[in-house]
Amino acid sequence: MPVDKKRVLDTGAERHPATAPTPQNEAILGDFAKTVLMPGDPLRSKLIAENYLEDAKLVNNVRGIQGYTGTYKGKPLSVMASGMGMASMGIYAYELFNFYDVDHIIRVGTAGAINIDLKVRTVVAGIAASTNCGFATSQFNIKGHFSASATYRLLETAVNVAREMDIDMKVGNLYCTDLFYDASGAAVEWGELGHLAVEMESYALYTCAMEAGKESLTICTVSDHVLTGESLDAITRQNTFTDMIEIALETAVRL
């Protein structure tokens, strides 16, 4: 259901009209391109802007959540961080879709493998996201369970791009959790139910896109393996994973 941009939002501290800029984003309407790549890490946002975009301009740096707009192969394109977790993604994706007229968000992030056949550095695209969180059910009057799904057009385009680039991108369901440290070990059980990887943002992104009538997709790189214990260090996660980024960029120029 499309969101009424004129409705008043309750921030918990004060009420303000749903317009840009916002308390979280200093950009004005028109600063963002129609397509935004969204890593979790602000430093990965900076890396993408500096290495792939032409004439990249910093349009948001509130709380260090860096957002840039430039061009890629002549097409306007933005990149902005989401921060960690569904609460953070839910703020920035909602605002981009509903306040800044963004039409497509492609998340480019990291995930933990929960399928034994996946290897570290494997690229994964999420068809849909399951969750242990009430992100959808707590705010919508839903008589059931909300299935948060990627947009098929974006997914199909990304799959075709990966094939053309000869990258073996795996496609399947993601498990999106609120808990980075989870004493229950639930991620293993979700893997046994056919999910490929665990991460913390996709369910909120897909939900925000579906509510706004917009398009979204998550493309992740496996940075660690829940079942085998293999992992990569923070600097490697921040500065590499170019296959994922380049699939997203090539997908964006075809939209």
PDB file of N, CA and C in Angstrom, residues 7-101:
ATOM      1  N   ARG A   7       1.297  12.443   5.551  1.00  0.00           N
ATOM      2  CA  ARG A   7       0.901  12.065   6.893  1.00  0.00           C
ATOM      3  C   ARG A   7       1.961  12.534   7.898  1.00  0.00           C
ATOM      4  N   VAL A   8       1.554  12.683   9.112  1.00  0.00           N
ATOM      5  CA  VAL A   8       2.468  13.136  10.157  1.00  0.00           C
ATOM      6  C   VAL A   8       3.028  11.928  10.881  1.00  0.00           C
ATOM      7  N   LEU A   9       4.338  11.921  11.084  1.00  0.00           N
ATOM      8  CA  LEU A   9       5.000  10.827  11.760  1.00  0.00           C
ATOM      9  C   LEU A   9       5.300  11.204  13.201  1.00  0.00           C
ATOM     10  N   ASP A  10       5.240  10.208  14.080  1.00  0.00           N
ATOM     11  CA  ASP A  10       5.551  10.415  15.485  1.00  0.00           C
ATOM     12  C   ASP A  10       6.951   9.889  15.742  1.00  0.00           C
ATOM     13  N   THR A  11       7.883  10.782  16.043  1.00  0.00           N
ATOM     14  CA  THR A  11       9.274  10.375  16.277  1.00  0.00           C
ATOM     15  C   THR A  11       9.498   9.903  17.694  1.00  0.00           C
ATOM     16  N   GLY A  12       8.518  10.065  18.559  1.00  0.00           N
ATOM     17  CA  GLY A  12       8.685   9.736  19.956  1.00  0.00           C
ATOM     18  C   GLY A  12       9.067  10.965  20.768  1.00  0.00           C
ATOM     19  N   ALA A  13       9.710  11.930  20.125  1.00  0.00           N
ATOM     20  CA  ALA A  13      10.116  13.154  20.813  1.00  0.00           C
ATOM     21  C   ALA A  13       9.298  14.348  20.325  1.00  0.00           C
ATOM     22  N   GLU A  14       9.027  14.352  19.035  1.00  0.00           N
ATOM     23  CA  GLU A  14       8.269  15.458  18.451  1.00  0.00           C
ATOM     24  C   GLU A  14       7.577  14.952  17.199  1.00  0.00           C
ATOM     25  N   ARG A  15       6.648  15.755  16.694  1.00  0.00           N
ATOM     26  CA  ARG A  15       5.959  15.384  15.464  1.00  0.00           C
ATOM     27  C   ARG A  15       6.407  16.327  14.365  1.00  0.00           C
ATOM     28  N   HIS A  16       6.622  15.763  13.202  1.00  0.00           N
ATOM     29  CA  HIS A  16       7.100  16.590  12.098  1.00  0.00           C
ATOM     30  C   HIS A  16       6.486  16.093  10.798  1.00  0.00           C
ATOM     31  N   PRO A  17       6.329  16.955   9.806  1.00  0.00           N
ATOM     32  CA  PRO A  17       5.781  16.524   8.522  1.00  0.00           C
ATOM     33  C   PRO A  17       6.764  15.625   7.790  1.00  0.00           C
ATOM     34  N   ALA A  18       6.247  14.668   7.032  1.00  0.00           N
ATOM     35  CA  ALA A  18       7.080  13.690   6.330  1.00  0.00           C
ATOM     36  C   ALA A  18       7.652  14.304   5.063  1.00  0.00           C
ATOM     37  N   THR A  19       8.678  15.136   5.224  1.00  0.00           N
ATOM     38  CA  THR A  19       9.330  15.782   4.098  1.00  0.00           C
ATOM     39  C   THR A  19      10.840  15.721   4.264  1.00  0.00           C
ATOM     40  N   ALA A  20      11.562  15.947   3.172  1.00  0.00           N
ATOM     41  CA  ALA A  20      13.019  15.968   3.208  1.00  0.00           C
ATOM     42  C   ALA A  20      13.497  17.421   3.301  1.00  0.00           C
ATOM     43  N   PRO A  21      14.604  17.718   4.013  1.00  0.00           N
ATOM     44  CA  PRO A  21      15.433  16.769   4.750  1.00  0.00           C
ATOM     45  C   PRO A  21      14.735  16.255   6.011  1.00  0.00           C
ATOM     46  N   THR A  22      15.355  15.246   6.641  1.00  0.00           N
ATOM     47  CA  THR A  22      14.785  14.614   7.822  1.00  0.00           C
ATOM     48  C   THR A  22      15.799  14.713   8.959  1.00  0.00           C
ATOM     49  N   PRO A  23      15.427  14.292  10.162  1.00  0.00           N
ATOM     50  CA  PRO A  23      16.409  14.292  11.256  1.00  0.00           C
ATOM     51  C   PRO A  23      17.599  13.368  10.987  1.00  0.00           C
ATOM     52  N   GLN A  24      17.423  12.413  10.067  1.00  0.00           N
ATOM     53  CA  GLN A  24      18.493  11.463   9.770  1.00  0.00           C
ATOM     54  C   GLN A  24      19.215  11.739   8.456  1.00  0.00           C
ATOM     55  N   ASN A  25      18.693  12.641   7.636  1.00  0.00           N
ATOM     56  CA  ASN A  25      19.221  12.808   6.283  1.00  0.00           C
ATOM     57  C   ASN A  25      19.148  14.281   5.888  1.00  0.00           C
ATOM     58  N   GLU A  26      20.313  14.893   5.674  1.00  0.00           N
ATOM     59  CA  GLU A  26      20.365  16.320   5.356  1.00  0.00           C
ATOM     60  C   GLU A  26      20.161  16.621   3.878  1.00  0.00           C
ATOM     61  N   ALA A  27      20.063  15.578   3.039  1.00  0.00           N
ATOM     62  CA  ALA A  27      19.846  15.791   1.606  1.00  0.00           C
ATOM     63  C   ALA A  27      18.475  16.420   1.374  1.00  0.00           C
ATOM     64  N   ILE A  28      18.344  17.112   0.258  1.00  0.00           N
ATOM     65  CA  ILE A  28      17.052  17.652  -0.143  1.00  0.00           C
ATOM     66  C   ILE A  28      16.502  16.832  -1.299  1.00  0.00           C
ATOM     67  N   LEU A  29      15.221  16.992  -1.567  1.00  0.00           N
ATOM     68  CA  LEU A  29      14.593  16.260  -2.659  1.00  0.00           C
ATOM     69  C   LEU A  29      15.316  16.561  -3.965  1.00  0.00           C
ATOM     70  N   GLY A  30      15.719  15.512  -4.680  1.00  0.00           N
ATOM     71  CA  GLY A  30      16.473  15.661  -5.914  1.00  0.00           C
ATOM     72  C   GLY A  30      17.944  15.327  -5.759  1.00  0.00           C
ATOM     73  N   ASP A  31      18.414  15.228  -4.508  1.00  0.00           N
ATOM     74  CA  ASP A  31      19.825  14.896  -4.284  1.00  0.00           C
ATOM     75  C   ASP A  31      20.135  13.436  -4.570  1.00  0.00           C
ATOM     76  N   PHE A  32      19.142  12.560  -4.438  1.00  0.00           N
ATOM     77  CA  PHE A  32      19.352  11.137  -4.680  1.00  0.00           C
ATOM     78  C   PHE A  32      18.846  10.742  -6.058  1.00  0.00           C
ATOM     79  N   ALA A  33      19.577   9.845  -6.711  1.00  0.00           N
ATOM     80  CA  ALA A  33      19.139   9.271  -7.976  1.00  0.00           C
ATOM     81  C   ALA A  33      17.977   8.312  -7.725  1.00  0.00           C
ATOM     82  N   LYS A  34      17.348   7.854  -8.798  1.00  0.00           N
ATOM     83  CA  LYS A  34      16.221   6.930  -8.673  1.00  0.00           C
ATOM     84  C   LYS A  34      16.647   5.565  -8.151  1.00  0.00           C
ATOM     85  N   THR A  35      17.931   5.222  -8.353  1.00  0.00           N
ATOM     86  CA  THR A  35      18.454   3.952  -7.868  1.00  0.00           C
ATOM     87  C   THR A  35      19.552   4.216  -6.854  1.00  0.00           C
ATOM     88  N   VAL A  36      19.473   3.510  -5.718  1.00  0.00           N
ATOM     89  CA  VAL A  36      20.461   3.656  -4.652  1.00  0.00           C
ATOM     90  C   VAL A  36      21.033   2.288  -4.308  1.00  0.00           C
ATOM     91  N   LEU A  37      22.364   2.181  -4.312  1.00  0.00           N
ATOM     92  CA  LEU A  37      23.036   1.019  -3.745  1.00  0.00           C
ATOM     93  C   LEU A  37      23.205   1.270  -2.260  1.00  0.00           C
ATOM     94  N   MET A  38      22.924   0.259  -1.435  1.00  0.00           N
ATOM     95  CA  MET A  38      22.896   0.490   0.009  1.00  0.00           C
ATOM     96  C   MET A  38      23.691  -0.575   0.755  1.00  0.00           C
ATOM     97  N   PRO A  39      24.971  -0.307   1.020  1.00  0.00           N
ATOM     98  CA  PRO A  39      25.721  -1.161   1.933  1.00  0.00           C
ATOM     99  C   PRO A  39      25.360  -0.821   3.369  1.00  0.00           C
ATOM    100  N   GLY A  40      25.683  -1.709   4.298  1.00  0.00           N
ATOM    101  CA  GLY A  40      25.478  -1.365   5.694  1.00  0.00           C
ATOM    102  C   GLY A  40      26.537  -0.396   6.195  1.00  0.00           C
ATOM    103  N   ASP A  41      27.762  -0.605   5.762  1.00  0.00           N
ATOM    104  CA  ASP A  41      28.934   0.111   6.262  1.00  0.00           C
ATOM    105  C   ASP A  41      29.128   1.443   5.540  1.00  0.00           C
ATOM    106  N   PRO A  42      29.158   2.572   6.265  1.00  0.00           N
ATOM    107  CA  PRO A  42      29.416   3.862   5.609  1.00  0.00           C
ATOM    108  C   PRO A  42      30.743   3.892   4.853  1.00  0.00           C
ATOM    109  N   LEU A  43      31.744   3.164   5.324  1.00  0.00           N
ATOM    110  CA  LEU A  43      33.029   3.158   4.631  1.00  0.00           C
ATOM    111  C   LEU A  43      32.949   2.402   3.303  1.00  0.00           C
ATOM    112  N   ARG A  44      32.040   1.422   3.215  1.00  0.00           N
ATOM    113  CA  ARG A  44      31.843   0.761   1.920  1.00  0.00           C
ATOM    114  C   ARG A  44      31.093   1.696   0.966  1.00  0.00           C
ATOM    115  N   SER A  45      30.206   2.512   1.507  1.00  0.00           N
ATOM    116  CA  SER A  45      29.547   3.524   0.686  1.00  0.00           C
ATOM    117  C   SER A  45      30.582   4.461   0.081  1.00  0.00           C
ATOM    118  N   LYS A  46      31.498   4.913   0.901  1.00  0.00           N
ATOM    119  CA  LYS A  46      32.571   5.802   0.445  1.00  0.00           C
ATOM    120  C   LYS A  46      33.450   5.108  -0.598  1.00  0.00           C
ATOM    121  N   LEU A  47      33.776   3.846  -0.355  1.00  0.00           N
ATOM    122  CA  LEU A  47      34.607   3.086  -1.289  1.00  0.00           C
ATOM    123  C   LEU A  47      33.934   2.978  -2.655  1.00  0.00           C
ATOM    124  N   ILE A  48      32.639   2.671  -2.672  1.00  0.00           N
ATOM    125  CA  ILE A  48      31.915   2.549  -3.945  1.00  0.00           C
ATOM    126  C   ILE A  48      31.882   3.886  -4.668  1.00  0.00           C
ATOM    127  N   ALA A  49      31.596   4.960  -3.929  1.00  0.00           N
ATOM    128  CA  ALA A  49      31.528   6.289  -4.547  1.00  0.00           C
ATOM    129  C   ALA A  49      32.868   6.684  -5.153  1.00  0.00           C
ATOM    130  N   GLU A  50      33.943   6.447  -4.431  1.00  0.00           N
ATOM    131  CA  GLU A  50      35.263   6.886  -4.882  1.00  0.00           C
ATOM    132  C   GLU A  50      35.826   6.037  -6.008  1.00  0.00           C
ATOM    133  N   ASN A  51      35.449   4.765  -6.059  1.00  0.00           N
ATOM    134  CA  ASN A  51      36.056   3.860  -7.038  1.00  0.00           C
ATOM    135  C   ASN A  51      35.184   3.560  -8.254  1.00  0.00           C
ATOM    136  N   TYR A  52      33.896   3.837  -8.154  1.00  0.00           N
ATOM    137  CA  TYR A  52      33.010   3.462  -9.262  1.00  0.00           C
ATOM    138  C   TYR A  52      32.196   4.622  -9.828  1.00  0.00           C
ATOM    139  N   LEU A  53      31.883   5.623  -9.032  1.00  0.00           N
ATOM    140  CA  LEU A  53      31.033   6.712  -9.514  1.00  0.00           C
ATOM    141  C   LEU A  53      31.874   7.868 -10.055  1.00  0.00           C
ATOM    142  N   GLU A  54      31.369   8.507 -11.092  1.00  0.00           N
ATOM    143  CA  GLU A  54      31.993   9.726 -11.603  1.00  0.00           C
ATOM    144  C   GLU A  54      31.302  10.940 -10.985  1.00  0.00           C
ATOM    145  N   ASP A  55      32.104  11.949 -10.652  1.00  0.00           N
ATOM    146  CA  ASP A  55      31.591  13.209 -10.101  1.00  0.00           C
ATOM    147  C   ASP A  55      30.722  12.982  -8.872  1.00  0.00           C
ATOM    148  N   ALA A  56      31.175  12.055  -8.016  1.00  0.00           N
ATOM    149  CA  ALA A  56      30.395  11.735  -6.819  1.00  0.00           C
ATOM    150  C   ALA A  56      30.374  12.908  -5.846  1.00  0.00           C
ATOM    151  N   LYS A  57      29.178  13.244  -5.369  1.00  0.00           N
ATOM    152  CA  LYS A  57      28.988  14.335  -4.422  1.00  0.00           C
ATOM    153  C   LYS A  57      28.398  13.781  -3.134  1.00  0.00           C
ATOM    154  N   LEU A  58      28.984  14.172  -1.991  1.00  0.00           N
ATOM    155  CA  LEU A  58      28.443  13.772  -0.694  1.00  0.00           C
ATOM    156  C   LEU A  58      27.157  14.556  -0.433  1.00  0.00           C
ATOM    157  N   VAL A  59      26.034  13.836  -0.302  1.00  0.00           N
ATOM    158  CA  VAL A  59      24.746  14.508  -0.100  1.00  0.00           C
ATOM    159  C   VAL A  59      24.190  14.292   1.300  1.00  0.00           C
ATOM    160  N   ASN A  60      24.742  13.328   2.027  1.00  0.00           N
ATOM    161  CA  ASN A  60      24.338  13.124   3.417  1.00  0.00           C
ATOM    162  C   ASN A  60      25.504  12.606   4.231  1.00  0.00           C
ATOM    163  N   ASN A  61      25.687  13.187   5.420  1.00  0.00           N
ATOM    164  CA  ASN A  61      26.700  12.674   6.339  1.00  0.00           C
ATOM    165  C   ASN A  61      26.220  12.783   7.782  1.00  0.00           C
ATOM    166  N   VAL A  62      24.908  12.871   7.976  1.00  0.00           N
ATOM    167  CA  VAL A  62      24.356  12.912   9.325  1.00  0.00           C
ATOM    168  C   VAL A  62      24.687  11.597  10.026  1.00  0.00           C
ATOM    169  N   ARG A  63      25.254  11.663  11.201  1.00  0.00           N
ATOM    170  CA  ARG A  63      25.652  10.495  11.991  1.00  0.00           C
ATOM    171  C   ARG A  63      26.649   9.609  11.252  1.00  0.00           C
ATOM    172  N   GLY A  64      27.351  10.170  10.288  1.00  0.00           N
ATOM    173  CA  GLY A  64      28.341   9.398   9.541  1.00  0.00           C
ATOM    174  C   GLY A  64      27.755   8.413   8.556  1.00  0.00           C
ATOM    175  N   ILE A  65      26.449   8.491   8.308  1.00  0.00           N
ATOM    176  CA  ILE A  65      25.807   7.606   7.327  1.00  0.00           C
ATOM    177  C   ILE A  65      25.970   8.251   5.959  1.00  0.00           C
ATOM    178  N   GLN A  66      27.085   7.945   5.326  1.00  0.00           N
ATOM    179  CA  GLN A  66      27.468   8.663   4.118  1.00  0.00           C
ATOM    180  C   GLN A  66      26.614   8.267   2.912  1.00  0.00           C
ATOM    181  N   GLY A  67      26.095   9.301   2.242  1.00  0.00           N
ATOM    182  CA  GLY A  67      25.350   9.119   1.005  1.00  0.00           C
ATOM    183  C   GLY A  67      25.960   9.955  -0.096  1.00  0.00           C
ATOM    184  N   TYR A  68      26.139   9.375  -1.271  1.00  0.00           N
ATOM    185  CA  TYR A  68      26.761  10.045  -2.410  1.00  0.00           C
ATOM    186  C   TYR A  68      25.876   9.888  -3.638  1.00  0.00           C
ATOM    187  N   THR A  69      25.934  10.865  -4.519  1.00  0.00           N
ATOM    188  CA  THR A  69      25.295  10.751  -5.827  1.00  0.00           C
ATOM    189  C   THR A  69      26.292  11.152  -6.903  1.00  0.00           C
ATOM    190  N   GLY A  70      26.354  10.319  -7.940  1.00  0.00           N
ATOM    191  CA  GLY A  70      27.196  10.594  -9.095  1.00  0.00           C
ATOM    192  C   GLY A  70      26.601   9.905 -10.298  1.00  0.00           C
ATOM    193  N   THR A  71      27.448   9.466 -11.202  1.00  0.00           N
ATOM    194  CA  THR A  71      26.976   8.694 -12.356  1.00  0.00           C
ATOM    195  C   THR A  71      27.822   7.437 -12.497  1.00  0.00           C
ATOM    196  N   TYR A  72      27.207   6.416 -13.074  1.00  0.00           N
ATOM    197  CA  TYR A  72      27.912   5.186 -13.425  1.00  0.00           C
ATOM    198  C   TYR A  72      27.541   4.842 -14.860  1.00  0.00           C
ATOM    199  N   LYS A  73      28.544   4.821 -15.726  1.00  0.00           N
ATOM    200  CA  LYS A  73      28.318   4.610 -17.158  1.00  0.00           C
ATOM    201  C   LYS A  73      27.272   5.592 -17.694  1.00  0.00           C
ATOM    202  N   GLY A  74      27.354   6.815 -17.207  1.00  0.00           N
ATOM    203  CA  GLY A  74      26.488   7.887 -17.691  1.00  0.00           C
ATOM    204  C   GLY A  74      25.122   7.959 -17.050  1.00  0.00           C
ATOM    205  N   LYS A  75      24.787   7.011 -16.160  1.00  0.00           N
ATOM    206  CA  LYS A  75      23.466   7.009 -15.534  1.00  0.00           C
ATOM    207  C   LYS A  75      23.575   7.508 -14.101  1.00  0.00           C
ATOM    208  N   PRO A  76      22.688   8.433 -13.683  1.00  0.00           N
ATOM    209  CA  PRO A  76      22.702   8.886 -12.295  1.00  0.00           C
ATOM    210  C   PRO A  76      22.513   7.710 -11.331  1.00  0.00           C
ATOM    211  N   LEU A  77      23.334   7.691 -10.285  1.00  0.00           N
ATOM    212  CA  LEU A  77      23.291   6.592  -9.329  1.00  0.00           C
ATOM    213  C   LEU A  77      23.740   7.114  -7.972  1.00  0.00           C
ATOM    214  N   SER A  78      23.087   6.644  -6.931  1.00  0.00           N
ATOM    215  CA  SER A  78      23.462   7.020  -5.573  1.00  0.00           C
ATOM    216  C   SER A  78      23.894   5.790  -4.788  1.00  0.00           C
ATOM    217  N   VAL A  79      24.663   6.029  -3.736  1.00  0.00           N
ATOM    218  CA  VAL A  79      25.040   4.984  -2.797  1.00  0.00           C
ATOM    219  C   VAL A  79      24.969   5.578  -1.405  1.00  0.00           C
ATOM    220  N   MET A  80      24.302   4.883  -0.491  1.00  0.00           N
ATOM    221  CA  MET A  80      24.211   5.373   0.882  1.00  0.00           C
ATOM    222  C   MET A  80      24.171   4.201   1.842  1.00  0.00           C
ATOM    223  N   ALA A  81      24.820   4.355   2.982  1.00  0.00           N
ATOM    224  CA  ALA A  81      24.833   3.303   3.993  1.00  0.00           C
ATOM    225  C   ALA A  81      23.474   3.183   4.674  1.00  0.00           C
ATOM    226  N   SER A  82      23.215   1.994   5.202  1.00  0.00           N
ATOM    227  CA  SER A  82      21.985   1.762   5.964  1.00  0.00           C
ATOM    228  C   SER A  82      22.231   1.633   7.451  1.00  0.00           C
ATOM    229  N   GLY A  83      23.512   1.461   7.851  1.00  0.00           N
ATOM    230  CA  GLY A  83      23.772   1.089   9.233  1.00  0.00           C
ATOM    231  C   GLY A  83      23.416  -0.372   9.452  1.00  0.00           C
ATOM    232  N   MET A  84      23.502  -0.816  10.695  1.00  0.00           N
ATOM    233  CA  MET A  84      23.289  -2.229  11.024  1.00  0.00           C
ATOM    234  C   MET A  84      21.887  -2.487  11.561  1.00  0.00           C
ATOM    235  N   GLY A  85      21.263  -3.538  11.072  1.00  0.00           N
ATOM    236  CA  GLY A  85      20.013  -4.009  11.627  1.00  0.00           C
ATOM    237  C   GLY A  85      18.771  -3.460  10.951  1.00  0.00           C
ATOM    238  N   MET A  86      17.641  -4.125  11.224  1.00  0.00           N
ATOM    239  CA  MET A  86      16.383  -3.756  10.608  1.00  0.00           C
ATOM    240  C   MET A  86      15.896  -2.385  11.055  1.00  0.00           C
ATOM    241  N   ALA A  87      16.146  -2.022  12.309  1.00  0.00           N
ATOM    242  CA  ALA A  87      15.698  -0.711  12.781  1.00  0.00           C
ATOM    243  C   ALA A  87      16.349   0.405  11.983  1.00  0.00           C
ATOM    244  N   SER A  88      17.640   0.281  11.727  1.00  0.00           N
ATOM    245  CA  SER A  88      18.358   1.301  10.971  1.00  0.00           C
ATOM    246  C   SER A  88      17.966   1.275   9.495  1.00  0.00           C
ATOM    247  N   MET A  89      17.955   0.089   8.888  1.00  0.00           N
ATOM    248  CA  MET A  89      17.530  -0.035   7.496  1.00  0.00           C
ATOM    249  C   MET A  89      16.118   0.489   7.325  1.00  0.00           C
ATOM    250  N   GLY A  90      15.258   0.211   8.296  1.00  0.00           N
ATOM    251  CA  GLY A  90      13.868   0.637   8.196  1.00  0.00           C
ATOM    252  C   GLY A  90      13.709   2.146   8.150  1.00  0.00           C
ATOM    253  N   ILE A  91      14.601   2.870   8.799  1.00  0.00           N
ATOM    254  CA  ILE A  91      14.571   4.333   8.740  1.00  0.00           C
ATOM    255  C   ILE A  91      15.001   4.826   7.368  1.00  0.00           C
ATOM    256  N   TYR A  92      16.189   4.382   6.926  1.00  0.00           N
ATOM    257  CA  TYR A  92      16.777   4.959   5.715  1.00  0.00           C
ATOM    258  C   TYR A  92      16.062   4.504   4.447  1.00  0.00           C
ATOM    259  N   ALA A  93      15.671   3.237   4.365  1.00  0.00           N
ATOM    260  CA  ALA A  93      14.942   2.773   3.182  1.00  0.00           C
ATOM    261  C   ALA A  93      13.576   3.449   3.098  1.00  0.00           C
ATOM    262  N   TYR A  94      12.891   3.552   4.238  1.00  0.00           N
ATOM    263  CA  TYR A  94      11.580   4.207   4.248  1.00  0.00           C
ATOM    264  C   TYR A  94      11.690   5.641   3.743  1.00  0.00           C
ATOM    265  N   GLU A  95      12.680   6.373   4.248  1.00  0.00           N
ATOM    266  CA  GLU A  95      12.817   7.766   3.844  1.00  0.00           C
ATOM    267  C   GLU A  95      13.206   7.903   2.378  1.00  0.00           C
ATOM    268  N   LEU A  96      14.106   7.053   1.900  1.00  0.00           N
ATOM    269  CA  LEU A  96      14.502   7.139   0.487  1.00  0.00           C
ATOM    270  C   LEU A  96      13.313   6.879  -0.428  1.00  0.00           C
ATOM    271  N   PHE A  97      12.524   5.861  -0.108  1.00  0.00           N
ATOM    272  CA  PHE A  97      11.368   5.537  -0.950  1.00  0.00           C
ATOM    273  C   PHE A  97      10.277   6.604  -0.870  1.00  0.00           C
ATOM    274  N   ASN A  98       9.994   7.071   0.332  1.00  0.00           N
ATOM    275  CA  ASN A  98       8.799   7.891   0.535  1.00  0.00           C
ATOM    276  C   ASN A  98       9.047   9.389   0.593  1.00  0.00           C
ATOM    277  N   PHE A  99      10.262   9.812   0.945  1.00  0.00           N
ATOM    278  CA  PHE A  99      10.553  11.240   1.043  1.00  0.00           C
ATOM    279  C   PHE A  99      11.426  11.736  -0.096  1.00  0.00           C
ATOM    280  N   TYR A 100      12.237  10.843  -0.682  1.00  0.00           N
ATOM    281  CA  TYR A 100      13.212  11.260  -1.691  1.00  0.00           C
ATOM    282  C   TYR A 100      12.926  10.714  -3.090  1.00  0.00           C
ATOM    283  N   ASP A 101      11.769  10.067  -3.263  1.00  0.00           N
ATOM    284  CA  ASP A 101      11.331   9.570  -4.575  1.00  0.00           C
ATOM    285  C   ASP A 101      12.312   8.580  -5.205  1.00  0.00           C
TER     286      ASP A 101
END
